[in-house]
Amino acid sequence: MRALEFTEYGGPEVLKWGDAPVPHPGSGQIRIAVRAASVNPVDWKRLAGAMSGGQPLAGTGRLGSDAAGVVDELGEGVTGVSVGDEVFGRGQNTQAEFAVMDSWAFKPPSIDWAVAAAAGIAGETAERGLRLLGVKAGHAIFVDGGAGGVGAVAVQMALARGARVIASSSEANSDYLREIGAIPVLYGEGVGDRVRAAAGGPVDAVFDVAGKTPIEELVSLVSEPSQVVSIANFGAAQAGARVTGGAADSRPTEALAEVAQLLAQNKLVIKVQTFPFDRAAEAYRISQSGHVRGKLVLIP
Ligand SMILES: NC(=O)c1ccc[n+]([C@@H]2O[C@H](COP(=O)([O-])OP(=O)(O)OC[C@H]3O[C@@H](n4cnc5c(N)ncnc54)[C@H](OP(=O)(O)O)[C@@H]3O)[C@@H](O)[C@H]2O)c1
């Protein structure tokens, strides 16, 4: 099968489409014929060797952590899903013709393959952040980096829970934030004051999706430092904020089910830019720029 590969660490220029063995699902996993697979920042971080702990690359590297497709093989012990079902979720080496999935939900029939593929990592991460922050109706939450993959889902999921959402972006994405229901503020110097002005005071929770604002400034927005959760600033704990990497605190099956429901109800709309597999490097370059609106998705 075709799979996106690399044999040396580097930038998008070292990516190539190789001929890889078709994987088989292990216990509790399924295999899908991939219809769409999204690009996440972790892909280019992995490609660059930033996740290797300084170790040299062993063998061929493959990429992709989420996808949507048609189930074509079931691992041992899997129930509740059948060959031929249309699903989306989180998996391994998903930027390929076939991929093994670890967690999934049924794709709502009205939802496009590319949108479903975009919802795996972004949806699970957004659900995790909001759950850790205890976001509920009546709360005011600040999403720092609201226009990107995780941010735009977090904004809409928080709104669906009845929260009031202030979110940051560059000027180019202010209207997009307004479109998805957030009160937009510009990120950068003075963002804390702009959030206080927009919220009419402190907020109940801060979800730091971008990891770019000094953590002290984010902590100053809430009554308890632990009401700041970051997915991208791994030094944030020093200021009393919480950092989540998505291991023990992840509930992917529940999260994906919630995401599927919000997609079906049109309460979650994900803006996607699609690229045929052959243009994967272009999508990686845009992701690497750090200024993505919504999600980038590869189509076989
Ligand atoms: N820990 C975890 O479990 C986990 C899970 C998923 C992702 N992540 C990490 O979380 C980060 C975001 O992921 P993503 O998929 O949402 O990325 P993305 O789609 O590339 O979005 C990045 C967003 O950051 C915004 N941004 C850029 N500079 C900013 C600044 N100075 N202040 C605030 N926002 C800024 C951009 O807004 P503009 O376009 O308007 O500039 C863009 O919308 C990445 O580092 C990723 O690796 C962590």
XYZ file of N, CA and C in Angstrom, residues 58-206:
447
model
N 15.520 4.789 13.549
C 15.724 3.358 13.288
C 14.710 2.926 12.232
N 15.175 2.565 11.054
C 14.268 2.086 10.003
C 13.517 3.215 9.340
N 12.345 2.861 8.821
C 11.529 3.825 8.082
C 10.486 4.437 9.018
N 10.385 5.765 9.007
C 9.377 6.429 9.820
C 8.093 6.596 9.031
N 6.937 6.446 9.710
C 5.647 6.678 9.055
C 4.828 7.622 9.934
N 3.804 8.232 9.358
C 3.185 9.395 9.998
C 1.657 9.349 9.995
N 1.067 10.188 10.818
C -0.391 10.329 10.855
C -0.973 9.698 12.110
N -1.835 10.450 12.803
C -2.420 9.969 14.060
C -3.933 9.938 14.047
N -4.554 10.416 12.981
C -6.015 10.305 12.909
C -6.459 10.160 11.456
N -7.669 9.653 11.288
C -8.168 9.386 9.935
C -9.649 9.055 9.990
N -10.236 8.993 8.794
C -11.597 8.475 8.641
C -11.569 7.475 7.498
N -12.389 6.444 7.592
C -12.390 5.446 6.526
C -13.393 4.339 6.787
N -13.266 3.291 5.956
C -14.215 2.175 5.994
C -13.534 0.977 6.663
N -14.180 0.430 7.681
C -13.608 -0.698 8.424
C -13.449 -1.892 7.496
N -12.242 -2.498 7.469
C -12.075 -3.687 6.618
C -11.427 -4.865 7.343
N -11.064 -4.700 8.608
C -10.590 -5.845 9.394
C -10.758 -5.528 10.875
N -11.177 -6.541 11.641
C -11.383 -6.335 13.083
C -10.339 -7.103 13.864
N -9.775 -6.467 14.892
C -8.860 -7.162 15.785
C -9.629 -7.995 16.786
N -8.873 -8.832 17.506
C -9.474 -9.730 18.493
C -10.253 -8.945 19.549
N -11.435 -9.438 19.879
C -12.198 -8.862 20.985
C -12.974 -7.603 20.632
N -12.911 -7.175 19.376
C -13.625 -5.943 19.011
C -15.104 -6.259 18.792
N -15.958 -5.492 19.444
C -17.406 -5.648 19.252
C -18.005 -4.281 18.939
N -19.231 -4.310 18.439
C -19.963 -3.055 18.225
C -19.624 -2.358 16.932
N -18.774 -2.935 16.120
C -18.430 -2.345 14.823
C -18.197 -3.491 13.834
N -18.545 -3.271 12.574
C -18.458 -4.350 11.579
C -17.677 -3.887 10.365
N -17.177 -4.867 9.619
C -16.537 -4.570 8.342
C -17.544 -3.814 7.468
N -17.107 -2.746 6.859
C -17.992 -1.937 6.018
C -18.512 -0.681 6.715
N -18.389 -0.617 8.050
C -18.848 0.588 8.765
C -17.930 1.772 8.460
N -18.505 2.961 8.500
C -17.741 4.188 8.252
C -17.415 4.837 9.592
N -16.133 4.996 9.870
C -15.705 5.482 11.188
C -14.639 6.570 11.038
N -14.370 7.238 12.160
C -13.234 8.163 12.236
C -12.645 8.035 13.633
N -11.410 8.489 13.779
C -10.818 8.437 15.114
C -9.316 8.537 15.092
N -8.726 7.959 16.157
C -7.269 8.053 16.325
C -6.602 6.724 15.989
N -5.466 6.801 15.332
C -4.772 5.585 14.963
C -3.290 5.826 14.772
N -2.667 4.868 14.098
C -1.220 4.950 13.901
C -0.892 4.928 12.418
N 0.073 5.757 12.038
C 0.540 5.796 10.642
C -0.654 5.880 9.679
N -1.512 6.837 9.958
C -2.778 6.928 9.224
C -2.629 7.568 7.849
N -1.498 8.204 7.581
C -1.314 8.847 6.275
C -0.833 7.769 5.288
N -1.779 6.906 4.964
C -1.509 5.707 4.169
C -2.841 5.202 3.622
N -2.782 4.202 2.752
C -4.034 3.670 2.183
C -4.854 2.866 3.193
N -4.147 2.206 4.133
C -4.811 1.449 5.195
C -4.163 1.824 6.521
N -4.950 1.840 7.590
C -4.375 2.202 8.886
C -5.091 1.474 10.009
N -4.337 1.199 11.065
C -4.890 0.578 12.265
C -5.335 1.687 13.211
N -6.574 1.549 13.708
C -7.156 2.565 14.588
C -7.272 2.018 16.014
N -6.954 2.865 16.994
C -7.024 2.483 18.410
C -8.360 2.871 19.033
N -8.930 3.974 18.565
C -10.220 4.432 19.114
C -10.982 5.108 17.990
N -12.296 4.970 18.025
C -13.093 5.431 16.882
C -14.523 5.713 17.300
N -15.234 6.377 16.402
C -16.686 6.572 16.523
C -17.243 6.445 15.116
N -18.548 6.198 15.018
C -19.167 6.111 13.698
C -19.209 7.502 13.073
N -18.883 7.567 11.783
C -18.947 8.837 11.065
C -20.415 9.153 10.784
N -20.908 10.321 11.239
C -22.285 10.667 10.874
C -22.397 10.711 9.347
N -23.448 10.130 8.770
C -23.545 10.047 7.304
C -23.478 11.408 6.615
N -23.942 12.460 7.287
C -23.965 13.784 6.655
C -22.593 14.456 6.651
N -21.632 13.865 7.335
C -20.330 14.532 7.497
C -19.327 14.017 6.481
N -18.660 14.946 5.845
C -17.660 14.660 4.831
C -16.480 13.868 5.428
N -15.866 13.035 4.603
C -14.715 12.247 5.072
C -13.604 13.135 5.636
N -13.329 14.237 4.937
C -12.205 15.099 5.351
C -12.489 15.730 6.712
N -13.730 16.133 6.927
C -14.095 16.754 8.209
C -13.990 15.708 9.332
N -14.464 14.498 9.053
C -14.388 13.435 10.057
C -12.929 13.121 10.395
N -12.077 13.075 9.364
C -10.656 12.784 9.601
C -10.024 13.867 10.466
N -10.488 15.103 10.276
C -9.924 16.239 11.011
C -10.296 16.221 12.486
N -11.310 15.424 12.829
C -11.899 15.512 14.169
C -11.265 14.574 15.195
N -10.367 13.697 14.776
C -9.840 12.683 15.699
C -8.994 13.277 16.820
N -7.799 13.719 16.480
C -6.888 14.276 17.491
C -7.455 15.579 18.061
N -7.925 16.452 17.182
C -8.438 17.754 17.650
C -9.621 17.554 18.599
N -10.515 16.619 18.260
C -11.701 16.389 19.085
C -11.351 15.785 20.431
N -10.501 14.761 20.415
C -10.130 14.122 21.693
C -9.393 15.113 22.587
N -8.504 15.907 21.990
C -7.714 16.850 22.794
C -8.607 17.947 23.372
N -9.535 18.432 22.565
C -10.441 19.480 23.040
C -11.307 18.957 24.189
N -11.853 17.749 24.031
C -12.690 17.170 25.100
C -11.880 17.019 26.379
N -10.640 16.564 26.235
C -9.776 16.353 27.415
C -9.519 17.676 28.142
N -9.164 18.701 27.374
C -8.875 19.999 27.981
C -10.082 20.555 28.725
N -11.249 20.504 28.089
C -12.458 21.075 28.711
C -12.887 20.258 29.929
N -12.705 18.939 29.842
C -13.068 18.086 31.003
C -12.142 18.372 32.181
N -10.830 18.477 31.924
C -9.893 18.753 33.013
C -10.190 20.114 33.656
N -10.663 21.049 32.835
C -10.972 22.392 33.344
C -12.375 22.474 33.963
N -13.155 21.419 33.813
C -14.521 21.411 34.373
C -15.416 22.460 33.748
N -15.247 22.712 32.467
C -16.027 23.775 31.797
C -17.499 23.383 31.724
N -18.348 24.281 32.205
C -19.794 24.004 32.147
C -20.581 25.274 31.865
N -21.896 25.115 31.767
C -22.770 26.245 31.423
C -22.540 27.407 32.376
N -22.452 28.591 31.796
C -22.291 29.797 32.607
C -20.845 30.200 32.825
N -19.899 29.267 32.582
C -18.482 29.607 32.738
C -18.015 30.524 31.609
N -16.997 31.320 31.925
C -16.281 32.061 30.885
C -14.926 31.398 30.723
N -14.592 31.034 29.485
C -13.317 30.358 29.225
C -12.550 31.116 28.153
N -11.224 31.154 28.326
C -10.347 31.739 27.306
C -9.581 30.611 26.625
N -9.730 30.523 25.304
C -8.961 29.554 24.515
C -7.855 30.336 23.804
N -6.613 30.099 24.223
C -5.492 30.835 23.622
C -5.001 30.059 22.403
N -5.337 30.555 21.213
C -5.030 29.849 19.964
C -6.296 29.194 19.416
N -7.376 29.976 19.311
C -8.697 29.407 19.033
C -9.000 29.073 17.589
N -8.140 29.484 16.655
C -8.482 29.293 15.236
C -7.892 28.019 14.641
N -6.990 27.359 15.362
C -6.312 26.178 14.812
C -7.121 24.911 15.014
N -6.459 23.778 14.782
C -7.152 22.490 14.830
C -7.828 22.250 16.164
N -7.050 22.207 17.225
C -7.611 21.916 18.546
C -8.463 23.095 19.017
N -7.962 24.318 18.808
C -8.628 25.509 19.328
C -10.044 25.666 18.811
N -10.237 25.504 17.509
C -11.568 25.735 16.928
C -12.572 24.682 17.412
N -12.107 23.463 17.648
C -13.019 22.444 18.203
C -13.315 22.767 19.663
N -12.283 23.182 20.413
C -12.483 23.507 21.836
C -13.480 24.659 21.990
N -13.362 25.673 21.129
C -14.287 26.819 21.177
C -15.725 26.323 21.037
N -15.972 25.510 20.020
C -17.353 25.102 19.719
C -17.891 24.097 20.742
N -16.993 23.246 21.250
C -17.409 22.269 22.262
C -17.766 22.996 23.562
N -16.998 24.027 23.892
C -17.286 24.804 25.110
C -18.609 25.560 24.956
N -18.848 26.105 23.767
C -20.125 26.797 23.513
C -21.289 25.815 23.644
N -21.089 24.598 23.116
C -22.153 23.588 23.196
C -22.467 23.228 24.644
N -21.489 23.413 25.534
C -21.723 23.144 26.966
C -22.336 24.340 27.673
N -22.546 25.419 26.926
C -23.193 26.593 27.516
C -22.222 27.605 28.091
N -20.930 27.449 27.792
C -19.942 28.408 28.292
C -19.879 29.629 27.379
N -19.296 30.707 27.915
C -19.018 31.903 27.121
C -17.549 31.793 26.753
N -17.229 31.990 25.472
C -15.864 31.700 25.024
C -15.192 32.935 24.444
N -14.040 33.264 25.003
C -13.167 34.284 24.429
C -11.993 33.500 23.831
N -11.578 33.860 22.638
C -10.487 33.098 22.013
C -9.550 34.051 21.303
N -8.275 33.644 21.226
C -7.278 34.504 20.585
C -6.900 33.972 19.209
N -6.489 34.912 18.367
C -5.969 34.561 17.042
C -5.168 35.743 16.526
N -4.600 35.586 15.346
C -4.032 36.710 14.612
C -5.200 37.517 14.047
N -4.881 38.689 13.510
C -5.937 39.531 12.938
C -6.676 38.791 11.814
N -5.918 38.011 11.043
C -6.497 37.325 9.881
C -7.607 36.352 10.271
N -7.587 35.885 11.519
C -8.575 34.878 11.926
C -9.660 35.395 12.870
N -9.680 36.717 13.125
C -10.690 37.276 14.044
C -12.105 36.977 13.565
N -12.342 37.193 12.263
C -13.688 36.962 11.730
C -14.057 35.484 11.812
N -13.061 34.619 11.584
C -13.317 33.180 11.684
C -13.745 32.825 13.118
N -13.072 33.399 14.105
C -13.446 33.115 15.505
C -14.876 33.579 15.782
N -15.211 34.751 15.253
C -16.566 35.274 15.426
C -17.577 34.315 14.786
N -17.210 33.825 13.597
C -18.072 32.899 12.834
C -18.390 31.635 13.644
N -17.400 31.142 14.415
C -17.652 29.907 15.178
C -18.179 30.208 16.589
N -18.443 31.497 16.869
C -19.167 31.832 18.097
C -18.341 32.367 19.248
N -17.030 32.575 19.017
C -16.187 33.088 20.106
C -16.127 34.612 20.068
N -15.759 35.215 21.201
C -15.422 36.643 21.226
C -13.922 36.705 20.921
N -13.555 37.308 19.775
C -12.135 37.260 19.409
C -11.293 38.325 20.111
N -10.070 37.954 20.469
C -9.061 38.928 20.896
C -7.778 38.590 20.130
N -6.919 39.588 19.958
C -5.644 39.330 19.292
C -4.668 38.747 20.302
N -3.872 37.757 19.863
C -2.834 37.251 20.767
C -1.643 38.206 20.727
N -0.629 37.911 21.547
C 0.555 38.778 21.618
C 0.516 39.653 22.853
N 1.477 40.561 22.933
C 1.641 41.383 24.129
C 0.318 42.053 24.538
N -0.005 41.974 25.801
C -1.228 42.600 26.311
C -2.470 41.739 26.161
N -2.304 40.486 25.755
C -3.482 39.631 25.525
C -4.302 39.450 26.813
N -3.620 39.378 27.956
C -4.322 39.207 29.233
C -5.322 40.337 29.467
N -4.877 41.586 29.231
C -5.772 42.744 29.425
C -6.930 42.696 28.441
N -6.649 42.263 27.221
C -7.735 42.203 26.223
C -8.776 41.142 26.623
N -8.296 40.044 27.200
C -9.233 38.989 27.639
C -10.085 39.510 28.791
N -9.449 40.178 29.768
C -10.199 40.734 30.915
C -11.253 41.728 30.432
N -10.870 42.542 29.441
C -11.821 43.538 28.920
C -12.988 42.836 28.223
N -12.677 41.803 27.453
C -13.734 41.091 26.717
C -14.647 40.317 27.666
N -14.065 39.768 28.749
C -14.842 38.930 29.674
C -15.526 39.773 30.742
N -15.093 41.020 30.890
C -15.623 41.856 31.967
C -15.034 41.444 33.313
N -13.799 40.923 33.298
C -13.134 40.504 34.539
C -12.367 39.218 34.318
N -12.064 38.490 35.402
C -11.337 37.227 35.233
C -12.204 36.168 34.550
N -11.589 35.079 34.139
C -12.345 33.979 33.534
C -12.276 32.752 34.451
N -13.133 31.775 34.202
C -13.148 30.573 35.038
C -12.070 29.576 34.644
N -11.646 29.624 33.380
C -10.700 28.623 32.906
C -9.952 29.148 31.683
N -8.719 28.706 31.540
C -7.920 29.038 30.349
C -7.431 27.730 29.731
